mmCIF file of C-alpha atoms in Angstrom:
data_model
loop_
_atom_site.group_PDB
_atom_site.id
_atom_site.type_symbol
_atom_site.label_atom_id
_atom_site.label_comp_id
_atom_site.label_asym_id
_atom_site.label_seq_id
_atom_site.Cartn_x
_atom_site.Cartn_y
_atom_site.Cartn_z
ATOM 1 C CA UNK A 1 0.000 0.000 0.000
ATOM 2 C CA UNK A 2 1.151 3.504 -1.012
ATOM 3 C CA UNK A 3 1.246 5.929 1.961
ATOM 4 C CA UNK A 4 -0.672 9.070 1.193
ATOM 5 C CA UNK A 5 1.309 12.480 0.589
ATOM 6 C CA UNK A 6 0.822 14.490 3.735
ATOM 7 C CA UNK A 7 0.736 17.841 1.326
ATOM 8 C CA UNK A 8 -0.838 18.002 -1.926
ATOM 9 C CA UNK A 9 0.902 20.182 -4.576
ATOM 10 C CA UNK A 10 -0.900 19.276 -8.448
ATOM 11 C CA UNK A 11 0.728 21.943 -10.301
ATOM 12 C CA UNK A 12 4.583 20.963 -8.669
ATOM 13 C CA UNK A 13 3.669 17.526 -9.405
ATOM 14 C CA UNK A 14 2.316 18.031 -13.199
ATOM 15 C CA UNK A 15 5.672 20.011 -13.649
ATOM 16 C CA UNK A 16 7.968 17.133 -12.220
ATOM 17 C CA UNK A 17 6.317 14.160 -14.055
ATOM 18 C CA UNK A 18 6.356 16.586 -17.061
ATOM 19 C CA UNK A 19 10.387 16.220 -16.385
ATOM 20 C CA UNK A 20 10.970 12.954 -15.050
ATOM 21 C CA UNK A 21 9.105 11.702 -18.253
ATOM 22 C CA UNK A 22 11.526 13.906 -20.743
ATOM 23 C CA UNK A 23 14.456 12.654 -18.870
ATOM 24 C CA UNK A 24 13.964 9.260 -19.380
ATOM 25 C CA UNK A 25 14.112 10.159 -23.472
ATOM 26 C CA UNK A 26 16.742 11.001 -25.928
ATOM 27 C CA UNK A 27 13.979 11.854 -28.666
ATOM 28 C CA UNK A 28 11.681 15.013 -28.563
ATOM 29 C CA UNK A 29 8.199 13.847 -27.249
ATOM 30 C CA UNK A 30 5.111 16.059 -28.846
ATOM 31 C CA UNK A 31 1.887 16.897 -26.586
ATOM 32 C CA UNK A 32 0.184 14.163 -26.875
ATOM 33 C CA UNK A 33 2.720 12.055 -25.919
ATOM 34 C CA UNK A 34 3.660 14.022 -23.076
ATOM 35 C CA UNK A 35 0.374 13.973 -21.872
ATOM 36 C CA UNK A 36 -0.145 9.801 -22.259
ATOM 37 C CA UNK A 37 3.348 9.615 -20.681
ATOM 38 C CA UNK A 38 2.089 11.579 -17.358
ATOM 39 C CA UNK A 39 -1.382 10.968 -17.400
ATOM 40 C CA UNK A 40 -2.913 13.985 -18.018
ATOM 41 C CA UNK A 41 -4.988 15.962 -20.908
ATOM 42 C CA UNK A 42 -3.150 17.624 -23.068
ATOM 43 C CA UNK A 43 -5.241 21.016 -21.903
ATOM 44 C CA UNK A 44 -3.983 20.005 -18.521
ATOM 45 C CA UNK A 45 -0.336 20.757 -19.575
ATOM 46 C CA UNK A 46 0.049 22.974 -21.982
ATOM 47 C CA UNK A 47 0.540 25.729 -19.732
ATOM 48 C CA UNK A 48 2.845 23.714 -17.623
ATOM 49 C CA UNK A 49 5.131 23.524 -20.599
ATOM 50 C CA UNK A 50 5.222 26.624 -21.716
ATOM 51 C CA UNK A 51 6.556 27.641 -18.317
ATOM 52 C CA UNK A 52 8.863 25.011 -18.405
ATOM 53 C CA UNK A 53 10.139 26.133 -21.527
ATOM 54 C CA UNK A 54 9.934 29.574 -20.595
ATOM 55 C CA UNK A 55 12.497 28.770 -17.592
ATOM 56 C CA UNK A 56 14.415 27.232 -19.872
ATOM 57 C CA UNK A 57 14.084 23.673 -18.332
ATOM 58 C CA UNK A 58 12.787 22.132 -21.852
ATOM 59 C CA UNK A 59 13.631 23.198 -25.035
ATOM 60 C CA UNK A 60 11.499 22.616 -28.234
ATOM 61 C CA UNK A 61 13.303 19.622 -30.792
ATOM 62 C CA UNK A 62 14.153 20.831 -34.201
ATOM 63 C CA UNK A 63 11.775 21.410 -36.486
ATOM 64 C CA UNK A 64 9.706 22.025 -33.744
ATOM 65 C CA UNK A 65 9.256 17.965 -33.408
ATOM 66 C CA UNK A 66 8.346 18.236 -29.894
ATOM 67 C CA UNK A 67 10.102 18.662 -26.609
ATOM 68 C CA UNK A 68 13.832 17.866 -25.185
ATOM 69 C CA UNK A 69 14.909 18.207 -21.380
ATOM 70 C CA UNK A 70 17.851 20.718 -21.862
ATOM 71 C CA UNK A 71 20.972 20.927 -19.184
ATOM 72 C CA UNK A 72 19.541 23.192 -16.545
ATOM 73 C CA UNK A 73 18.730 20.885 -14.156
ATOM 74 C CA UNK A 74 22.072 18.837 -14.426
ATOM 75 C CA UNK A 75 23.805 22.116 -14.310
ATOM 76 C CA UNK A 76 21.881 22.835 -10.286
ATOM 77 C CA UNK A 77 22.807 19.385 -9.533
ATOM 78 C CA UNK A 78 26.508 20.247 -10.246
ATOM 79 C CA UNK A 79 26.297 23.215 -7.931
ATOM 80 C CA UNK A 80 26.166 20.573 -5.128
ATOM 81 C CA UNK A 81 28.852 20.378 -2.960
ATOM 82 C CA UNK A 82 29.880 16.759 -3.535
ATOM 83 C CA UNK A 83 29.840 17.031 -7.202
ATOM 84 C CA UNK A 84 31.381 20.538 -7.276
ATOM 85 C CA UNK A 85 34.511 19.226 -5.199
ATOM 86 C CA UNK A 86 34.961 16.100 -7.149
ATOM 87 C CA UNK A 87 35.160 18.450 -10.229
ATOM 88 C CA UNK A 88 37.829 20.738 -9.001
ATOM 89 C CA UNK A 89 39.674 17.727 -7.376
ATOM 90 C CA UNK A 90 39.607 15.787 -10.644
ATOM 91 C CA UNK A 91 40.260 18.165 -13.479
ATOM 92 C CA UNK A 92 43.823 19.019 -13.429
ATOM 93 C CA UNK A 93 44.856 15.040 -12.554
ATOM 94 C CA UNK A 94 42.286 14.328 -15.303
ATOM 95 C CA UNK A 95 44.002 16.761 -18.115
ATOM 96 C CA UNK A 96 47.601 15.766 -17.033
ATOM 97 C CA UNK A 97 46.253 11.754 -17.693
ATOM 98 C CA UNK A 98 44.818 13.217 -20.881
ATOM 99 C CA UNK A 99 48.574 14.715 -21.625
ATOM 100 C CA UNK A 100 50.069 11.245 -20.670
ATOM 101 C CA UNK A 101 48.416 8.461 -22.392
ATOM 102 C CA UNK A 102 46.661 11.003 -25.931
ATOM 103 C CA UNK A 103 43.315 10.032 -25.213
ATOM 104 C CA UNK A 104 40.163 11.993 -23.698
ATOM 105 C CA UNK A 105 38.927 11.120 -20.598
ATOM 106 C CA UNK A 106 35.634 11.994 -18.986
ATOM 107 C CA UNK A 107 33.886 11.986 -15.328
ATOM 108 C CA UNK A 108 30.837 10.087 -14.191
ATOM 109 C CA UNK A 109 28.565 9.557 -11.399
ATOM 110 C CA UNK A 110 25.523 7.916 -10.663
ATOM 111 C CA UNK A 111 22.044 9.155 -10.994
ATOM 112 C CA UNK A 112 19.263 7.086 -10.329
ATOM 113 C CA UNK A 113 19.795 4.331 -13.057
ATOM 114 C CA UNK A 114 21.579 6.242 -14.944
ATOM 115 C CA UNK A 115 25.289 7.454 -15.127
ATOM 116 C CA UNK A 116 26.090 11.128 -15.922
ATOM 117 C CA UNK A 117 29.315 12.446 -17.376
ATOM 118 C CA UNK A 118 30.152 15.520 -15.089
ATOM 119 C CA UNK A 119 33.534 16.848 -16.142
ATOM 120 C CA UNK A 120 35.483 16.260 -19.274
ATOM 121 C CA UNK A 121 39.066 16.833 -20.903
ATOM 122 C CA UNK A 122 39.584 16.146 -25.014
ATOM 123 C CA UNK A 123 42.335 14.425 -26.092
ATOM 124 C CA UNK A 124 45.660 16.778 -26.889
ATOM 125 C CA UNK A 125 46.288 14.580 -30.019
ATOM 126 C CA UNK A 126 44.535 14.856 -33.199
ATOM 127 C CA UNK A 127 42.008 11.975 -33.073
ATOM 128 C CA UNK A 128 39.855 11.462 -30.378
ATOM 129 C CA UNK A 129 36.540 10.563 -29.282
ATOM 130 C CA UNK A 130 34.440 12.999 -27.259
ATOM 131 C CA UNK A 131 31.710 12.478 -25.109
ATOM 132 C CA UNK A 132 29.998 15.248 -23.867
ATOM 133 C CA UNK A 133 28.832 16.984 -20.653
ATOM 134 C CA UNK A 134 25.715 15.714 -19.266
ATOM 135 C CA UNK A 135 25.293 12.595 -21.533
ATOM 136 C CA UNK A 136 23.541 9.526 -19.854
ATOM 137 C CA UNK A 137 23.131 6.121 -20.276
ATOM 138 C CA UNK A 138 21.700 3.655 -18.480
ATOM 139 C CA UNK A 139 24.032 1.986 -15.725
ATOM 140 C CA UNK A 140 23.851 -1.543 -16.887
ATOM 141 C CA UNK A 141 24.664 -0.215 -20.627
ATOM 142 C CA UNK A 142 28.432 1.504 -19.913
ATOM 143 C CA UNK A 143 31.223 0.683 -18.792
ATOM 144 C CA UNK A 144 31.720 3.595 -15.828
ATOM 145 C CA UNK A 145 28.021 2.144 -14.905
ATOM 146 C CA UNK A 146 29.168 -1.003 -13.945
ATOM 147 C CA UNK A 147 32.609 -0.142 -12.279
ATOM 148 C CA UNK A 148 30.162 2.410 -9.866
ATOM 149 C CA UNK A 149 28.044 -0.767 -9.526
ATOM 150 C CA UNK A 150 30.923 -3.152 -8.598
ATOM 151 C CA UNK A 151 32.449 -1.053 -6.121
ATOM 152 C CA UNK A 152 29.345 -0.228 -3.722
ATOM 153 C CA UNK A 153 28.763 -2.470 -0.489
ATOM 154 C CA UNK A 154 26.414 -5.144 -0.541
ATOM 155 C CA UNK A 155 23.547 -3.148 1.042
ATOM 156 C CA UNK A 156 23.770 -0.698 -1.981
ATOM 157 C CA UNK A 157 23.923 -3.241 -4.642
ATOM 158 C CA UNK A 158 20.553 -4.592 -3.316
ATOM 159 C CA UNK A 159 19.307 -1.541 -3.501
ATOM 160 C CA UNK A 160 20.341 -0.650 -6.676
ATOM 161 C CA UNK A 161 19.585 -4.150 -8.304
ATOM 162 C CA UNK A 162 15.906 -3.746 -7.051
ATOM 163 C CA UNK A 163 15.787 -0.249 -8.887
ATOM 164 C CA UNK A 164 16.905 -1.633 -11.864
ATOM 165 C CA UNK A 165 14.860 -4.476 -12.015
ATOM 166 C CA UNK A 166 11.942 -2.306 -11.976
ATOM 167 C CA UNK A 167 13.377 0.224 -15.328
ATOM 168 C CA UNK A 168 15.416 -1.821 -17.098
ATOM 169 C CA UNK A 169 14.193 -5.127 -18.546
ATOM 170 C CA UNK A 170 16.725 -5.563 -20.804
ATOM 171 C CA UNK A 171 19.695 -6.485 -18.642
ATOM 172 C CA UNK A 172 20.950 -10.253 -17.759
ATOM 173 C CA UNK A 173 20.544 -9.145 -13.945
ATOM 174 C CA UNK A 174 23.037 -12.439 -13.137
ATOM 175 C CA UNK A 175 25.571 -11.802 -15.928
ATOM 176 C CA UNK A 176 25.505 -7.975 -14.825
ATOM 177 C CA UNK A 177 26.659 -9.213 -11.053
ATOM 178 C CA UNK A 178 29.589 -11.527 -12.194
ATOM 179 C CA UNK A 179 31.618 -8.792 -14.243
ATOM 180 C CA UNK A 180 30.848 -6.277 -11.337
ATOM 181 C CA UNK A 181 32.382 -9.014 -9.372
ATOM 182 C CA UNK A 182 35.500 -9.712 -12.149
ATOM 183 C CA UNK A 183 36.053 -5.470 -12.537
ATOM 184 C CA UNK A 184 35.854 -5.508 -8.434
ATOM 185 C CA UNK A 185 38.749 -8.112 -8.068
ATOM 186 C CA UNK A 186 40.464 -6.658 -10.992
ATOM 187 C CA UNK A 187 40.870 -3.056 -9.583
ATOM 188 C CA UNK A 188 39.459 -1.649 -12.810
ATOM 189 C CA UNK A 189 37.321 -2.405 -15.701
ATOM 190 C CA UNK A 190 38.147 -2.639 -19.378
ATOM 191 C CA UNK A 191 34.867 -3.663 -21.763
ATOM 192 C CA UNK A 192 34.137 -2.956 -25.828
ATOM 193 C CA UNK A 193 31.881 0.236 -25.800
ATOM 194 C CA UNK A 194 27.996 -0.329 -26.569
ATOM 195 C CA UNK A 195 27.989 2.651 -28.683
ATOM 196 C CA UNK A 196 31.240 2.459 -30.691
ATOM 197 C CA UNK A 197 32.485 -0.707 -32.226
ATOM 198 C CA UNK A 198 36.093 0.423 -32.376
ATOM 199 C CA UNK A 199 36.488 2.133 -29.051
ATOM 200 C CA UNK A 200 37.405 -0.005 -25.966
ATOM 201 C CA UNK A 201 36.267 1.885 -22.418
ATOM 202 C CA UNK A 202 39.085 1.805 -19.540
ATOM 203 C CA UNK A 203 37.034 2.967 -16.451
ATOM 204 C CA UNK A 204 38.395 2.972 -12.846
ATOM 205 C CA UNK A 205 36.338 4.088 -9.989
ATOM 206 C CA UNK A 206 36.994 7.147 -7.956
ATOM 207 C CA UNK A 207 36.672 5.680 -3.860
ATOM 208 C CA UNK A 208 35.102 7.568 -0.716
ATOM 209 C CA UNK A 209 35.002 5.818 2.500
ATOM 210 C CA UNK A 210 35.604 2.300 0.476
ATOM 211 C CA UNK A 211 33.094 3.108 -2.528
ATOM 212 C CA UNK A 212 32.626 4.382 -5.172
ATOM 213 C CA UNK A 213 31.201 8.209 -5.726
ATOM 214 C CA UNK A 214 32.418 8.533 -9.471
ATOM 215 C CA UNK A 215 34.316 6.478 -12.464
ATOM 216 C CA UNK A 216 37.050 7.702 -14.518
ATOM 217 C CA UNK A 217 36.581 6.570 -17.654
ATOM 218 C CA UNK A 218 39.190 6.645 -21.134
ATOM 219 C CA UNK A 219 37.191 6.069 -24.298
ATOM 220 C CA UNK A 220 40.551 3.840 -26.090
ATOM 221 C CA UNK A 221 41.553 4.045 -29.646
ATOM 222 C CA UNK A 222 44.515 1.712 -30.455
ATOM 223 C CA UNK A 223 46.771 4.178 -32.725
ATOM 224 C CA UNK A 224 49.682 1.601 -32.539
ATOM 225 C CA UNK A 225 51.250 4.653 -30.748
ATOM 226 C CA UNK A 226 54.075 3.222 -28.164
ATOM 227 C CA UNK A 227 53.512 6.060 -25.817
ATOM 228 C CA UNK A 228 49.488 5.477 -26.233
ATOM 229 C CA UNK A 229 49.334 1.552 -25.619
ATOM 230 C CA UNK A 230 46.645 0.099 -23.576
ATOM 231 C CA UNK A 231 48.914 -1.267 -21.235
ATOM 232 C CA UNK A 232 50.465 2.292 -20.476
ATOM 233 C CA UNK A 233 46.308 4.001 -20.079
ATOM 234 C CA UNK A 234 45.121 1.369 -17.847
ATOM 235 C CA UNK A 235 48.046 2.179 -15.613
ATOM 236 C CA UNK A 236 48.114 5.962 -15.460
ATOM 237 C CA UNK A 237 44.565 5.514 -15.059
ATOM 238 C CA UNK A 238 44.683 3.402 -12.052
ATOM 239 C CA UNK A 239 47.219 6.190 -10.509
ATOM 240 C CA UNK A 240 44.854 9.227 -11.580
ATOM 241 C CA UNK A 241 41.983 7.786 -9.407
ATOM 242 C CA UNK A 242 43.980 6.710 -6.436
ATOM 243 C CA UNK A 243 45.008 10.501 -6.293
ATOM 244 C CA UNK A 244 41.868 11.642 -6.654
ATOM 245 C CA UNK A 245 40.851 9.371 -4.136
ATOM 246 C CA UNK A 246 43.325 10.503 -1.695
ATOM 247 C CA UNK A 247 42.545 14.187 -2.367
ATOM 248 C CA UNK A 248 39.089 13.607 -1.474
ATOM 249 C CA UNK A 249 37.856 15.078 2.318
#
């Protein structure tokens, strides 16, 4: 049985589920299917989205297709403490990695099930592949989703399996939980993108209080480079997160 909200508030709810329900799409969604996604008429919510757009929270598709969920929120979210101080820890150790081994490098942490890349720094060589500022994807579809998986305590595994069950029906729930278990024992992980054929993802986590709060994560292109081997990322990357880690209160 649901409990009961103590304090009704329609229009802050309308405007939340408007949100929530953008957030979980890459695509523009029109009226209608804004309002089938929340429940509502679409008379109901046209206001609502005007406002929202208006405050710059959504942002119309192009070609007017519909509506998008634009960076606003993500960008209050990084105004947080914890995420602000992992930023400004990570940066510089993340561009002097990026100066080391010629590949980009980019931040992540967890939200909900979803990862988020927070901070990035581009490769100083001429080919590299970017990923940008507030892209998601859906923890058990990346690389830096499972090494934040693997490195949580028991009790927040459970916790994040059961939220996963619930939006994502597409994972092997048992597979999932043995290569968090290999990438835990290994120190780091090291897995074939899901987006990009050619691009393998190094990803090592970033530890507070023996778990993880963030993943460091090299998209890797072999160049046949000697200073830009596999062999030499993995293991600047493994010392870039242990300082990190140390650096962090």
């Amino acid at each position: 049985m649901t409990d009961m909200p103590k304090y009704r508030a329609p229009a802050l709810d309308k405007g939340l589920d408007i949100l929530e329900l953008l957030a979980r799409h890459s695509k523009p969604l029109n009226l209608t299917e804004i309002a089938n996604g929340v429940g509502y008429s679409k008379g109901e919510i046209f206001r609502m989205l005007q406002r929202l757009e208006e405050r710059k929270y959504i942002v119309r598709g192009e070609g007017d297709t519909g509506y998008l969920l634009t960076n606003r929120l993500f960008m209050l979210g990084m105004e947080r403490p914890q995420n602000k101080g992992l930023v400004e820890i990570a940066l510089p150790i993340m561009r002097r990695l990026s100066e080391e081994i010629l590949h980009p490098c980019h931040l992540v942490v967890i939200s909900e099930d979803q990862i988020v890349v927070i901070a990035r720094v581009d490769a100083p060589s001429d080919l590299g592949f970017v990923v940008r500022v507030g892209h998601r994807r859906p923890v058990t579809h990346s690389t830096s989703g499972l090494v934040l998986f693997a490195f949580q305590s028991a009790e927040v595994r459970s916790q994040w399996l059961l939220r996963l069950d619930v939006r994502d029906n597409s994972y092997r729930r048992k597979v999932f939980i043995e290569r968090a278990d290999e990438v835990r024992k290994q120190g780091y992980a090291s897995c074939p993108s899901e987006a990009i054929d050619w691009i393998i993802d190094l990803s090592a986590p970033i530890l507070q209080h023996n778990h993880a709060i963030g993943a460091l994560t090299i998209p890797f292109i072999d160049r046949h480079r000697k200073k830009a081997t596999m062999t030499h990322a993995i293991e600047r990357l493994r010392i870039a997160v242990e300082e990190i880690s140390q650096k962090l209160p």
